[in-house]
CSV table of C-alpha atoms and ligand atoms in Angstrom, one decimal:
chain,number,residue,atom,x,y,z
Q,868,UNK,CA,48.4,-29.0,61.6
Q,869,UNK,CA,49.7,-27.7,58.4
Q,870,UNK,CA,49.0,-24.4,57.3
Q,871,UNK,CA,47.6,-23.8,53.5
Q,872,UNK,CA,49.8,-21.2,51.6
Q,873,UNK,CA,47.7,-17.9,51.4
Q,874,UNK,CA,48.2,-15.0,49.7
Q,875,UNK,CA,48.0,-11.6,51.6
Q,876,UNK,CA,47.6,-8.2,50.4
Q,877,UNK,CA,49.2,-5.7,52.9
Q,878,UNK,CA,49.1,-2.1,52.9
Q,879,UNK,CA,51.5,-0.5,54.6
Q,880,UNK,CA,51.5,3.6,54.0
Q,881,UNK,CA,54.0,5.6,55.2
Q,882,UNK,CA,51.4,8.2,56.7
Q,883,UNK,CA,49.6,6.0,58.6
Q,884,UNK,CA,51.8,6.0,61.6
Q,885,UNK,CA,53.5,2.2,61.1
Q,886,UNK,CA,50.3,0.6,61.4
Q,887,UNK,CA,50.0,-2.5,58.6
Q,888,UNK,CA,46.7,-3.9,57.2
Q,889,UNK,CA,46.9,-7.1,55.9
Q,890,UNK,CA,43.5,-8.9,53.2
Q,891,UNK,CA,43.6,-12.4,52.2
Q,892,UNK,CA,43.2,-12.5,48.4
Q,893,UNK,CA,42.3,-14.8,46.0
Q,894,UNK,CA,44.4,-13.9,42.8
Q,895,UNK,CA,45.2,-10.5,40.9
Q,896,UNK,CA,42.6,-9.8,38.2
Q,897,UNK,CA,44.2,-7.6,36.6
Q,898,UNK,CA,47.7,-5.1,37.6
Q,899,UNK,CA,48.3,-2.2,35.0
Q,900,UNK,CA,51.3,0.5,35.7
Q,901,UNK,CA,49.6,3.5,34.3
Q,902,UNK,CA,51.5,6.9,33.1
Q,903,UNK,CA,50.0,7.9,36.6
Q,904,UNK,CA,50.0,4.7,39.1
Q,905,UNK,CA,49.5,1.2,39.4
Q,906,UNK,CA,46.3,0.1,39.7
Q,907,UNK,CA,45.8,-3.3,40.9
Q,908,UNK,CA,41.8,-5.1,40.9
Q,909,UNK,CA,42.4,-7.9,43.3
Q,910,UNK,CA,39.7,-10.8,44.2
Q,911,UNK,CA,39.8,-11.0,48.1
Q,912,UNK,CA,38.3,-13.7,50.3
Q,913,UNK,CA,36.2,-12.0,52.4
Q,914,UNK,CA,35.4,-8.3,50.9
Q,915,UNK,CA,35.2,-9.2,47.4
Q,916,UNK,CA,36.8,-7.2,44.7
Q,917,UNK,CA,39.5,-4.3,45.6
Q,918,UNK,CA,40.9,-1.2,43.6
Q,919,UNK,CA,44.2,-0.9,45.3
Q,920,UNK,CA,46.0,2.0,43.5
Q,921,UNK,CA,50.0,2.5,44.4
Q,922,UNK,CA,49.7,-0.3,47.3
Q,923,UNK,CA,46.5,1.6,48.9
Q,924,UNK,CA,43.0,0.4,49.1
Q,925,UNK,CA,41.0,2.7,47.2
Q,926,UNK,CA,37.5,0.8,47.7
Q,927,UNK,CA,36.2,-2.9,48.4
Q,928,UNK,CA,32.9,-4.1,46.6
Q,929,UNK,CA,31.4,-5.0,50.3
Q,930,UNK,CA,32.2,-1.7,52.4
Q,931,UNK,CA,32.3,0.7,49.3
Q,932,UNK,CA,28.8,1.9,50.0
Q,933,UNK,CA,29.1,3.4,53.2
Q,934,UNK,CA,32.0,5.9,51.8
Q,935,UNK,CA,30.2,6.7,48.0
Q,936,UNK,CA,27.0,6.9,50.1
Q,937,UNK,CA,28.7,9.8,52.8
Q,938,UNK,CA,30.2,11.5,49.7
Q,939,UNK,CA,27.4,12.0,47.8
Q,940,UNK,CA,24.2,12.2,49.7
Q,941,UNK,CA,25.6,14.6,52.7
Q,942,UNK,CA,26.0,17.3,49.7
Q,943,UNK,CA,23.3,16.6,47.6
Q,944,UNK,CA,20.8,16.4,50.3
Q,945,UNK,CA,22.0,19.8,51.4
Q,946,UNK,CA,22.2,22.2,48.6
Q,947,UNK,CA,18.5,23.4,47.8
Q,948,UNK,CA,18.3,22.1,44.5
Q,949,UNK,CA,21.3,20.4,43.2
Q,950,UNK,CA,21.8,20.4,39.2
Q,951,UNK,CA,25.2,20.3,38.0
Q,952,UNK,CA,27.8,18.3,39.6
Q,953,UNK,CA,31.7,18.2,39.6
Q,954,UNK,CA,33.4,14.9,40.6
Q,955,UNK,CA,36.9,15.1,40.6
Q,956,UNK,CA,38.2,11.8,41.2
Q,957,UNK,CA,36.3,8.8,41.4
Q,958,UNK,CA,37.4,6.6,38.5
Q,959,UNK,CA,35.6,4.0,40.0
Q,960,UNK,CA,32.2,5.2,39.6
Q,961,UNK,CA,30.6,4.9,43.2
Q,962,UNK,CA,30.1,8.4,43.7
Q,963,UNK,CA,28.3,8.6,40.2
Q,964,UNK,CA,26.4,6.2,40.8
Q,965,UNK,CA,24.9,7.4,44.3
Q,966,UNK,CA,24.4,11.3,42.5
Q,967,UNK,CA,22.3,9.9,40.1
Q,968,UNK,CA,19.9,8.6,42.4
Q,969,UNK,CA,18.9,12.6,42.5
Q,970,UNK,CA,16.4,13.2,40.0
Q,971,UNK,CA,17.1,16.9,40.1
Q,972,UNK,CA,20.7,16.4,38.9
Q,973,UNK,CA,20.6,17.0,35.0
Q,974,UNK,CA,24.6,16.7,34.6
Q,975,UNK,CA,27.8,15.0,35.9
Q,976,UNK,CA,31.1,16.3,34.9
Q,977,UNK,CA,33.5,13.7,36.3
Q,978,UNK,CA,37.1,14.5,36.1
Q,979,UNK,CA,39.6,11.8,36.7
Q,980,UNK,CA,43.2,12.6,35.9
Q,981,UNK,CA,43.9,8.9,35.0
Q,982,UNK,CA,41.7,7.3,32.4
Q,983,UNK,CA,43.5,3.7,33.0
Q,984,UNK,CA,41.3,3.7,36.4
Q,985,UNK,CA,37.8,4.6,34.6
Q,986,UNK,CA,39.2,1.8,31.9
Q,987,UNK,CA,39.4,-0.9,34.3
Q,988,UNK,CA,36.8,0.0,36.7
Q,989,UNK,CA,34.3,-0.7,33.9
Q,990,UNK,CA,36.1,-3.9,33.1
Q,991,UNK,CA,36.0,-5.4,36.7
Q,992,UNK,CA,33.8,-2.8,38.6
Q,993,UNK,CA,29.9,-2.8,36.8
Q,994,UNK,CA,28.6,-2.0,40.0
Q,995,UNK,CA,30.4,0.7,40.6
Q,996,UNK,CA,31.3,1.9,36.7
Q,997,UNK,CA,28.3,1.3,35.4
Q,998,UNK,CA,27.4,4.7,36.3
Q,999,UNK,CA,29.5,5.9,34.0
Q,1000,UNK,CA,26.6,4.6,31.1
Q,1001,UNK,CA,24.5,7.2,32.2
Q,1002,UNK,CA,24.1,10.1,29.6
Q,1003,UNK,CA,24.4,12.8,32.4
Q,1004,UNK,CA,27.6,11.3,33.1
Q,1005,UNK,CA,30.5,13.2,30.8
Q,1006,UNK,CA,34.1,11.4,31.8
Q,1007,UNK,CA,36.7,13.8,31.7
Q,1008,UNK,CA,40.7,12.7,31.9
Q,1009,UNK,CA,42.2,15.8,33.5
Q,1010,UNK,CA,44.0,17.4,36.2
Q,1011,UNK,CA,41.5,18.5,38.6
Q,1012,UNK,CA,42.6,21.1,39.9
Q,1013,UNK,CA,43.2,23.0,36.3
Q,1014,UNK,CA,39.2,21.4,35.8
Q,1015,UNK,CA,37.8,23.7,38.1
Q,1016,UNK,CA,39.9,26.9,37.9
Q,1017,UNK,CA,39.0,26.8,34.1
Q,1018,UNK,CA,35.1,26.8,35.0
Q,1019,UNK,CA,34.1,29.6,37.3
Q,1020,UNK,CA,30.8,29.7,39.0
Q,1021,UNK,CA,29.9,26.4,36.7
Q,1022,UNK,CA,28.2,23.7,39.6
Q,1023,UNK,CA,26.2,23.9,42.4
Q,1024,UNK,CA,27.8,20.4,43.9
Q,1025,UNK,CA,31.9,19.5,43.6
Q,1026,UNK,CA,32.2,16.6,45.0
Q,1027,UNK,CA,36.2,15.7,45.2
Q,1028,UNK,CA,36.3,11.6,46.0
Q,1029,UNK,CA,40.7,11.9,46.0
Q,1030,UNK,CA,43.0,9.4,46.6
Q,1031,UNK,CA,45.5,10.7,49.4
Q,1032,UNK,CA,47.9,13.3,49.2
Q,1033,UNK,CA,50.9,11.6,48.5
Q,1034,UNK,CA,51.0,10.7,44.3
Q,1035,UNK,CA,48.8,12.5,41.7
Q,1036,UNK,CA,46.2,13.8,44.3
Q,1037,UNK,CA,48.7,15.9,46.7
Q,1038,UNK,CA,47.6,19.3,44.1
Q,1039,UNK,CA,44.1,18.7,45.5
Q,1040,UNK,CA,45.6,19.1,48.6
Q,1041,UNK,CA,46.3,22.6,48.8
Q,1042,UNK,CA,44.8,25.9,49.7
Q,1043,UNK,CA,45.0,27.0,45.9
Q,1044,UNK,CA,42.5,24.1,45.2
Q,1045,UNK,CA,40.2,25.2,48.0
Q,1046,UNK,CA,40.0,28.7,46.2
Q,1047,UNK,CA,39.6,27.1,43.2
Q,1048,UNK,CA,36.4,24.9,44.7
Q,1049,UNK,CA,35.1,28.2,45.8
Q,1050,UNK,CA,35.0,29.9,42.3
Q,1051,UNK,CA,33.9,26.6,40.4
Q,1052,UNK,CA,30.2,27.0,42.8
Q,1053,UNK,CA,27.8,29.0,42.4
Q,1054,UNK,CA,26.3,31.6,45.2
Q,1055,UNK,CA,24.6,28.6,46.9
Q,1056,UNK,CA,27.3,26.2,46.2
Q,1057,UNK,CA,28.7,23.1,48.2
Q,1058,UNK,CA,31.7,21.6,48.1
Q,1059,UNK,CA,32.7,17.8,50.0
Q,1060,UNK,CA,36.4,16.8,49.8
Q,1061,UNK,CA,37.9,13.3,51.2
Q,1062,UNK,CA,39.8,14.6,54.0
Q,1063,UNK,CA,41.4,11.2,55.6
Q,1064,UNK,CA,41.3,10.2,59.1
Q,1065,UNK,CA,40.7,11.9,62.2
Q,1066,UNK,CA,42.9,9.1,64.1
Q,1067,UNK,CA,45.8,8.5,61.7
Q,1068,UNK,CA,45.7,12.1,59.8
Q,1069,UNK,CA,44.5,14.9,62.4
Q,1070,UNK,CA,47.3,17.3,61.5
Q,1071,UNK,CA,45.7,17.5,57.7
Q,1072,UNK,CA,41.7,17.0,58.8
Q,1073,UNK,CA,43.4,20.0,60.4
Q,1074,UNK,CA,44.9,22.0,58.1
Q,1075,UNK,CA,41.8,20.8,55.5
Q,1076,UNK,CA,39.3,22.5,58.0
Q,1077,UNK,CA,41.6,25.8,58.3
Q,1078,UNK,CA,41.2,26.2,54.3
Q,1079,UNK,CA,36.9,25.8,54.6
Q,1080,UNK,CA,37.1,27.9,57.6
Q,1081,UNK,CA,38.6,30.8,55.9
Q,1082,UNK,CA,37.2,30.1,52.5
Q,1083,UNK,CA,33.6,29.5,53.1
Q,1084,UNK,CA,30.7,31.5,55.5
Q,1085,UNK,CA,29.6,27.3,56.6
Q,1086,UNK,CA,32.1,24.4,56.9
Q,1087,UNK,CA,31.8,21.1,58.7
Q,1088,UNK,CA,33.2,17.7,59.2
Q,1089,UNK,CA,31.8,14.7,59.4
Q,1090,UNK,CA,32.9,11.0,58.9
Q,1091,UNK,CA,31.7,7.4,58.1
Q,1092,UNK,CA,33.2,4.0,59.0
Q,1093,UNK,CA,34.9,1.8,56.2
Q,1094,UNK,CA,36.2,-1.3,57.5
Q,1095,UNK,CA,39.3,-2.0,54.8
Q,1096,UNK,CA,40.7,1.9,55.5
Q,1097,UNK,CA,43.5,3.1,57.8
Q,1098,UNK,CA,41.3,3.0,61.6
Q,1099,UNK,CA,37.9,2.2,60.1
Q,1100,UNK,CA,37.0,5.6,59.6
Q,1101,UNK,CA,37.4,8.5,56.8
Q,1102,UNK,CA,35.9,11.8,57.2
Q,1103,UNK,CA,35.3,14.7,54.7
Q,1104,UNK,CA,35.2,18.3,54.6
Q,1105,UNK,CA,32.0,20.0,53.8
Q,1106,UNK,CA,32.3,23.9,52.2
Q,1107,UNK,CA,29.4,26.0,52.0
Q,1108,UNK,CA,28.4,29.1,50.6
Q,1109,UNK,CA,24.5,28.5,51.6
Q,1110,UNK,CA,23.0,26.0,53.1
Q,1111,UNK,CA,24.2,24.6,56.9
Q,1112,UNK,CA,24.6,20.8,56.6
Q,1113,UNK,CA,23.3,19.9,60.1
Q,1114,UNK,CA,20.5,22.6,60.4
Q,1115,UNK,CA,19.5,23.1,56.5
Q,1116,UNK,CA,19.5,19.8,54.8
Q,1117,UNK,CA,16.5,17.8,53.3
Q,1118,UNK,CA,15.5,15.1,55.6
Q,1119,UNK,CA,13.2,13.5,52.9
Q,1120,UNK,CA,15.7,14.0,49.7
Q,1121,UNK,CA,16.9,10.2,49.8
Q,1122,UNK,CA,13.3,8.9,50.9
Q,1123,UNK,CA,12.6,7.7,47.3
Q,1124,UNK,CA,15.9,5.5,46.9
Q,1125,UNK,CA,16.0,4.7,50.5
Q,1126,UNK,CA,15.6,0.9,49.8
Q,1127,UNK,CA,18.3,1.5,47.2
Q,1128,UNK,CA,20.8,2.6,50.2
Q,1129,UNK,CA,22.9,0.6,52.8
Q,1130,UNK,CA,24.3,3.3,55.2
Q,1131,UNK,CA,23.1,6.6,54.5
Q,1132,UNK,CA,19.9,7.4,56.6
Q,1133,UNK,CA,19.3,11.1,57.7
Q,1134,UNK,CA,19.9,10.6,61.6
Q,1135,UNK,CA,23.1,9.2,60.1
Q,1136,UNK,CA,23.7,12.2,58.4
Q,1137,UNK,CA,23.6,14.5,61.2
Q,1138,UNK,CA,25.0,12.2,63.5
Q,1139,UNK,CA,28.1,12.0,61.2
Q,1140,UNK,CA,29.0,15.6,62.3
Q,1141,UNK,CA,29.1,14.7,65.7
Q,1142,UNK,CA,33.0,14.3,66.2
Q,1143,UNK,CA,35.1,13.1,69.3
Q,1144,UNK,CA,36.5,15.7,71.9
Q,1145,UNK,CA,40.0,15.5,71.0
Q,1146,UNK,CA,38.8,16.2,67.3
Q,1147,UNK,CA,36.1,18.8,68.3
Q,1148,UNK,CA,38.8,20.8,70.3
Q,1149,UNK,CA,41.1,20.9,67.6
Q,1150,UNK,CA,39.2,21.7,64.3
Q,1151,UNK,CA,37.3,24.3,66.8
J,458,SPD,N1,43.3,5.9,52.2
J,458,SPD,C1,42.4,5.7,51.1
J,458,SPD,C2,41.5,6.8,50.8
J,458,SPD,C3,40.8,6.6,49.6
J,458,SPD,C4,39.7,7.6,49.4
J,458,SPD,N2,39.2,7.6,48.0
J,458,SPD,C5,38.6,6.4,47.6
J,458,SPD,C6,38.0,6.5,46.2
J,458,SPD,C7,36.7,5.7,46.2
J,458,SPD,N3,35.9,6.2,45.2
């Protein structure tokens, strides 16, 4: 029987120990080599829209939720009263768009070093970039890491939704930037960072939990399945300077936009810092 032709998309990323992904896609909306990247929207058959930027899948409109969801309301619904956020990254808009469900947040600061992303994110993304309509939502296209050294004690939620450390994110990375999180919060402060895969990057969840450890008196890590990432599953680091994210978080902060919500429940919170032994041993 004759095959049709298909087009695939296929990731294949050095750091993600030779294992290949492969999405069927319908055609290329748009492909735009920025000063920074290039950022490819591409129509898939199954999963929707993708953000691909330098050949790696950055978010897909069907499994997006359960990552933006993770990264925002883990934070949010720990810190006593969250006001001012920093999001450092997420050109896309996801994770703006899940802190503004908070009604206690009065102000976003979003820095994303490449305003290409933010461009065509509203172009192709509404349901995702819309966000950025808000009026507590100021878009800023900076480095990051210069962002929040420049604004000490400034937010009582960073939240740093990175692509991975190879490319323009790698500075956000480092200890340095984990000092730099700690002076950008206040005394009660909380910092989340995307911190990769416990299967394909356990050397860096790692070395990203060493940094909270010595940084910050309360650190965790938890994780979340997306489908279209490396093994399914992404986790993030969670730096404290008040509130304990297992023990001390508000079980009824997301009750009002819990129709709104499609992964996020508060048994999935704390069950999301339950890790495998392998992991457990070695972050312990
Ligand atoms: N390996 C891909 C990790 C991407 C994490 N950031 C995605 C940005 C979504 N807002």
């Amino acid at each position: 029987m004759p095959t049709q032709s298909q087009t695939w998309f296929e990731e294949a990323y050095e750091i993600d120990l030779g294992r290949t992904f492969k999405i069927r896609i319908n055609r290329t909306v748009e492909r735009f080599a920025s000063p920074f990247q290039t950022i490819e929207i591409l129509e898939t058959a199954p999963f929707g829209k993708m953000l691909v930027l330098d050949g790696v899948v950055m978010c897909t409109e069907w499994d997006e939720s359960s990552y933006h969801e993770m990264i925002a309301h883990v934070p949010l619904s720990t810190h006593a009263a969250p006001r001012d956020v920093l999001i450092i990254g997420g050109g896309d808009g996801g994770t703006a768009r899940e802190v503004l469900k908070h009604d206690s947040v009065r102000r976003i600061d979003l820095c994303e070093i490449d305003p290409d992303v933010v461009r065509l994110c509203r172009k192709h993304l509404p349901t995702l970039a819309s966000s950025f309509d808000d009026p507590r939502v100021t878009v800023y296209a900076e480095d990051g890491a210069a962002f929040v050294a420049a604004r000490p004690n400034e937010y009582d939620v960073i939240i740093v939704d990175s692509s991975d450390p190879i490319g323009p994110a790698e500075v956000l990375f480092s200890k340095q930037f984990y000092t730099a999180l700690r002076s950008g919060l206040r005394e009660d402060g909380i910092a989340v960072t995307q911190s990769e895969s416990i299967f394909y990057h356990e050397d860096t969840v790692a070395q990203l939990v060493s940094y909270a450890r010595s940084l910050f008196p309360v650190w965790g890590y938890y994780t979340t399945m997306v489908p279209t990432y490396p093994s399914g599953t992404i986790g993030f680091t969670l730096c404290s300077k008040g509130r304990n994210p297992v023990t001390g978080f508000d079980r009824e902060r997301t009750a009002a936009f819990a129709d709104t919500l499609s992964y996020y429940t508060p048994k999935m919170h704390t069950a999301s810092f339950s890790l495998p032994a392998r992991v457990e041993r070695r972050l312990s």
